[in-house]
PDB file of C-alpha atoms in Angstrom:
ATOM      1  CA  MET F   1       9.984 100.086  -2.659  1.00 65.00           C
ATOM      2  CA  LYS F   2      12.397 103.350  -3.728  1.00 67.00           C
ATOM      3  CA  ARG F   3      14.946 100.119  -3.844  1.00 70.00           C
ATOM      4  CA  LEU F   4      12.940  97.543  -6.086  1.00 58.00           C
ATOM      5  CA  VAL F   5      12.628 100.925  -8.303  1.00 55.00           C
ATOM      6  CA  ILE F   6      16.452 101.269  -8.276  1.00 64.00           C
ATOM      7  CA  PHE F   7      17.062  97.669  -9.098  1.00 60.00           C
ATOM      8  CA  CYS F   8      14.730  97.637 -11.813  1.00 51.00           C
ATOM      9  CA  ILE F   9      16.409 100.551 -13.610  1.00 63.00           C
ATOM     10  CA  GLY F  10      20.065  99.409 -13.145  1.00 57.00           C
ATOM     11  CA  ILE F  11      19.247  95.615 -14.502  1.00 56.00           C
ATOM     12  CA  LEU F  12      17.570  97.717 -17.976  1.00 54.00           C
ATOM     13  CA  SER F  13      20.743  99.977 -18.115  1.00 59.00           C
ATOM     14  CA  PHE F  14      22.876  96.286 -17.819  1.00 56.00           C
ATOM     15  CA  LEU F  15      20.453  95.133 -21.088  1.00 52.00           C
ATOM     16  CA  PRO F  16      22.138  94.880 -24.964  1.00 53.00           C
ATOM     17  CA  ILE F  17      20.317  97.308 -27.036  1.00 53.00           C
ATOM     18  CA  GLN F  18      19.717  95.896 -29.997  1.00 54.00           C
ATOM     19  CA  ILE F  19      20.641  97.516 -33.645  1.00 59.00           C
ATOM     20  CA  GLN F  20      17.402  98.175 -34.930  1.00 73.00           C
ATOM     21  CA  ALA F  21      17.899  96.978 -38.668  1.00 78.00           C
ATOM     22  CA  ARG F  22      17.676 100.005 -41.560  1.00 92.00           C
ATOM     23  CA  LYS F  23      16.383  99.679 -45.054  1.00 94.00           C
ATOM     24  CA  TYR F  24      19.172  98.983 -48.005  1.00 95.00           C
ATOM     25  CA  PHE F  25      18.306  99.796 -51.139  1.00 95.00           C
ATOM     26  CA  CYS F  26      18.838  98.289 -55.071  1.00 93.00           C
ATOM     27  CA  GLU F  27      17.303  98.715 -58.461  1.00 93.00           C
ATOM     28  CA  ILE F  28      17.191  96.811 -60.630  1.00 94.00           C
ATOM     29  CA  LYS F  29      17.776  98.665 -64.838  1.00 91.00           C
ATOM     30  CA  GLY F  30      16.443  96.099 -67.966  1.00 91.00           C
ATOM     31  CA  MET F  31      17.957  97.948 -71.812  1.00 88.00           C
ATOM     32  CA  GLU F  32      16.579  96.576 -74.518  1.00 85.00           C
ATOM     33  CA  LYS F  33      20.198  94.556 -76.083  1.00 79.00           C
ATOM     34  CA  GLY F  34      21.415  95.900 -79.478  1.00 71.00           C
ATOM     35  CA  LEU F  35      21.534  92.854 -82.023  1.00 71.00           C
ATOM     36  CA  SER F  36      19.740  90.509 -80.032  1.00 72.00           C
ATOM     37  CA  ASN F  37      16.462  89.249 -78.534  1.00 77.00           C
ATOM     38  CA  GLY F  38      16.289  89.678 -74.319  1.00 78.00           C
ATOM     39  CA  LEU F  39      16.678  92.739 -71.997  1.00 85.00           C
ATOM     40  CA  LYS F  40      20.673  93.571 -70.752  1.00 85.00           C
ATOM     41  CA  ILE F  41      19.327  93.243 -66.670  1.00 88.00           C
ATOM     42  CA  VAL F  42      20.974  95.407 -63.650  1.00 88.00           C
ATOM     43  CA  PHE F  43      21.440  95.357 -60.476  1.00 89.00           C
ATOM     44  CA  ASP F  44      22.928  99.056 -58.863  1.00 88.00           C
ATOM     45  CA  PHE F  45      23.596  99.245 -55.060  1.00 87.00           C
ATOM     46  CA  GLY F  46      24.652 101.851 -55.023  1.00 82.00           C
ATOM     47  CA  GLU F  47      27.903 100.805 -54.774  1.00 76.00           C
ATOM     48  CA  SER F  48      29.600 101.838 -58.748  1.00 69.00           C
ATOM     49  CA  PRO F  49      27.934 103.508 -61.293  1.00 63.00           C
ATOM     50  CA  VAL F  50      25.797 101.051 -63.775  1.00 64.00           C
ATOM     51  CA  TYR F  51      26.035 103.700 -66.818  1.00 58.00           C
ATOM     52  CA  SER F  52      28.754 104.057 -69.140  1.00 55.00           C
ATOM     53  CA  VAL F  53      29.029 106.642 -72.477  1.00 49.00           C
ATOM     54  CA  TRP F  54      30.929 103.680 -74.560  1.00 48.00           C
ATOM     55  CA  SER F  55      27.838 100.965 -73.741  1.00 54.00           C
ATOM     56  CA  GLY F  56      25.403 102.278 -71.609  1.00 54.00           C
ATOM     57  CA  LEU F  57      24.440  99.992 -69.404  1.00 58.00           C
ATOM     58  CA  LYS F  58      28.343  98.112 -67.397  1.00 61.00           C
ATOM     59  CA  SER F  59      28.082  94.297 -67.653  1.00 72.00           C
ATOM     60  CA  LYS F  60      30.437  93.963 -64.372  1.00 71.00           C
ATOM     61  CA  GLN F  61      26.775  95.294 -62.847  1.00 79.00           C
ATOM     62  CA  GLN F  62      25.092  92.005 -63.938  1.00 84.00           C
ATOM     63  CA  LEU F  63      24.764  88.926 -60.557  1.00 88.00           C
ATOM     64  CA  VAL F  64      26.692  86.175 -61.252  1.00 88.00           C
ATOM     65  CA  ASP F  65      27.044  83.026 -58.691  1.00 89.00           C
ATOM     66  CA  GLU F  66      29.161  81.185 -56.806  1.00 87.00           C
ATOM     67  CA  ASN F  67      31.711  79.988 -59.839  1.00 89.00           C
ATOM     68  CA  GLY F  68      31.207  83.459 -61.904  1.00 89.00           C
ATOM     69  CA  LYS F  69      29.117  82.693 -64.436  1.00 91.00           C
ATOM     70  CA  GLU F  70      26.214  85.174 -65.475  1.00 89.00           C
ATOM     71  CA  ILE F  71      23.041  84.444 -64.180  1.00 91.00           C
ATOM     72  CA  ASP F  72      20.638  84.972 -66.965  1.00 89.00           C
ATOM     73  CA  PHE F  73      17.606  86.332 -66.575  1.00 91.00           C
ATOM     74  CA  ASN F  74      14.133  85.926 -69.395  1.00 90.00           C
ATOM     75  CA  SER F  75      12.276  89.309 -68.211  1.00 93.00           C
ATOM     76  CA  MET F  76      12.799  92.429 -65.458  1.00 95.00           C
ATOM     77  CA  VAL F  77       9.670  89.377 -63.811  1.00 96.00           C
ATOM     78  CA  ASP F  78      12.096  86.833 -63.445  1.00 95.00           C
ATOM     79  CA  ALA F  79      14.919  89.229 -62.002  1.00 95.00           C
ATOM     80  CA  ALA F  80      12.360  90.673 -58.905  1.00 96.00           C
ATOM     81  CA  ASN F  81      11.193  86.443 -58.315  1.00 97.00           C
ATOM     82  CA  TYR F  82      14.968  86.303 -58.067  1.00 95.00           C
ATOM     83  CA  MET F  83      15.196  89.495 -56.136  1.00 95.00           C
ATOM     84  CA  SER F  84      12.475  87.954 -53.793  1.00 96.00           C
ATOM     85  CA  GLU F  85      13.389  84.518 -52.829  1.00 95.00           C
ATOM     86  CA  LYS F  86      16.725  86.357 -51.153  1.00 95.00           C
ATOM     87  CA  GLY F  87      14.637  88.442 -49.796  1.00 95.00           C
ATOM     88  CA  TRP F  88      14.135  91.725 -50.927  1.00 97.00           C
ATOM     89  CA  ASN F  89      10.962  93.631 -51.443  1.00 97.00           C
ATOM     90  CA  PHE F  90       9.281  95.372 -54.371  1.00 97.00           C
ATOM     91  CA  GLN F  91       8.368  99.543 -53.669  1.00 97.00           C
ATOM     92  CA  GLN F  92       7.870 101.329 -56.616  1.00 96.00           C
ATOM     93  CA  ALA F  93       8.604 101.083 -60.890  1.00 97.00           C
ATOM     94  CA  TYR F  94       9.080 103.539 -63.661  1.00 96.00           C
ATOM     95  CA  THR F  95      10.600 104.016 -66.892  1.00 96.00           C
ATOM     96  CA  SER F  96      13.333 106.751 -68.219  1.00 93.00           C
ATOM     97  CA  VAL F  97      14.913 107.312 -71.542  1.00 91.00           C
ATOM     98  CA  TYR F  98      18.993 107.040 -71.622  1.00 82.00           C
ATOM     99  CA  ALA F  99      21.119 107.562 -75.112  1.00 79.00           C
ATOM    100  CA  GLY F 100      17.630 106.933 -76.498  1.00 84.00           C
ATOM    101  CA  ASN F 101      16.907 103.258 -75.038  1.00 84.00           C
ATOM    102  CA  VAL F 102      13.965 102.641 -72.510  1.00 90.00           C
ATOM    103  CA  ILE F 103      15.612 102.096 -69.471  1.00 90.00           C
ATOM    104  CA  GLN F 104      12.881  99.923 -66.576  1.00 95.00           C
ATOM    105  CA  HIS F 105      13.012 100.535 -62.889  1.00 96.00           C
ATOM    106  CA  TRP F 106      12.513  98.326 -60.710  1.00 97.00           C
ATOM    107  CA  ILE F 107      12.897  99.148 -57.206  1.00 97.00           C
ATOM    108  CA  PHE F 108      13.358  96.235 -54.344  1.00 97.00           C
ATOM    109  CA  TYR F 109      14.517  97.956 -50.756  1.00 97.00           C
ATOM    110  CA  LYS F 110      15.811  94.709 -47.850  1.00 96.00           C
ATOM    111  CA  GLU F 111      15.803  94.977 -43.893  1.00 95.00           C
ATOM    112  CA  ALA F 112      18.576  94.765 -42.409  1.00 94.00           C
ATOM    113  CA  GLU F 113      21.887  95.608 -39.972  1.00 93.00           C
ATOM    114  CA  THR F 114      23.844  96.152 -41.880  1.00 91.00           C
ATOM    115  CA  GLN F 115      24.427  96.194 -46.233  1.00 88.00           C
ATOM    116  CA  GLU F 116      26.713  93.565 -46.316  1.00 88.00           C
ATOM    117  CA  GLU F 117      23.844  91.131 -44.756  1.00 91.00           C
ATOM    118  CA  ALA F 118      21.145  92.122 -47.168  1.00 90.00           C
ATOM    119  CA  GLY F 119      23.363  91.598 -49.430  1.00 88.00           C
ATOM    120  CA  LYS F 120      24.068  87.651 -48.966  1.00 90.00           C
ATOM    121  CA  GLY F 121      24.396  85.911 -51.697  1.00 89.00           C
ATOM    122  CA  ILE F 122      23.356  88.543 -54.099  1.00 90.00           C
ATOM    123  CA  MET F 123      27.289  88.936 -56.528  1.00 88.00           C
ATOM    124  CA  THR F 124      27.828  90.974 -58.805  1.00 85.00           C
ATOM    125  CA  LYS F 125      30.486  90.630 -61.968  1.00 84.00           C
ATOM    126  CA  GLU F 126      32.256  93.385 -60.071  1.00 82.00           C
ATOM    127  CA  ASN F 127      32.066  91.136 -56.775  1.00 78.00           C
ATOM    128  CA  TYR F 128      33.672  88.270 -57.356  1.00 86.00           C
ATOM    129  CA  LYS F 129      35.893  89.302 -59.907  1.00 80.00           C
ATOM    130  CA  SER F 130      37.189  91.889 -56.442  1.00 79.00           C
ATOM    131  CA  LEU F 131      36.664  88.747 -54.237  1.00 76.00           C
ATOM    132  CA  PHE F 132      38.895  86.510 -56.478  1.00 66.00           C
ATOM    133  CA  LYS F 133      41.293  88.997 -56.846  1.00 61.00           C
ATOM    134  CA  PHE F 134      41.900  89.042 -52.709  1.00 56.00           C
ATOM    135  CA  CYS F 135      41.364  85.339 -53.469  1.00 58.00           C
ATOM    136  CA  LEU F 136      44.837  84.951 -55.470  1.00 52.00           C
ATOM    137  CA  VAL F 137      47.111  87.733 -53.816  1.00 52.00           C
ATOM    138  CA  THR F 138      46.071  86.018 -50.018  1.00 57.00           C
ATOM    139  CA  PHE F 139      46.477  82.636 -50.781  1.00 55.00           C
ATOM    140  CA  LEU F 140      49.150  82.268 -53.864  1.00 55.00           C
ATOM    141  CA  SER F 141      51.692  84.390 -52.800  1.00 51.00           C
ATOM    142  CA  PRO F 142      54.592  83.879 -51.379  1.00 48.00           C
ATOM    143  CA  PRO F 143      54.634  84.677 -47.724  1.00 48.00           C
ATOM    144  CA  VAL F 144      56.118  87.570 -46.922  1.00 46.00           C
ATOM    145  CA  SER F 145      59.377  87.537 -44.023  1.00 39.00           C
ATOM    146  CA  PRO F 146      58.857  89.109 -41.064  1.00 43.00           C
ATOM    147  CA  PHE F 147      63.032  90.407 -41.273  1.00 36.00           C
TER     148      PHE F 147
END
């Protein structure tokens, strides 16, 4: 009996430990456009500031498609539906005032093992430009001589 218990403990100690998923958050912020109809909607994944003293919400935090074209959302609900399609879950909504403008805040979360996994299929304008620059430098630069 003692050998069986030791054998079972030995087998269990070699089984891989499963990494537990954790929650990653995204805040969708919407503010009325200055001189035109509609909302300016940006996505805050906590990677860089989304506010600018001069222009309010930064355009570089808007979502783009695989060609770098901005994805236009008709409303906060439209943006929420997009996030839901990507596997994100709604958690909370509130409003605030920034420089005299009302901002709608909608918080979403997604359970994933890594931040990259959570953000799969979602790209901000800032991420797209960084990726584009990386590709240009990597694939269009002349080869570096090893000598």
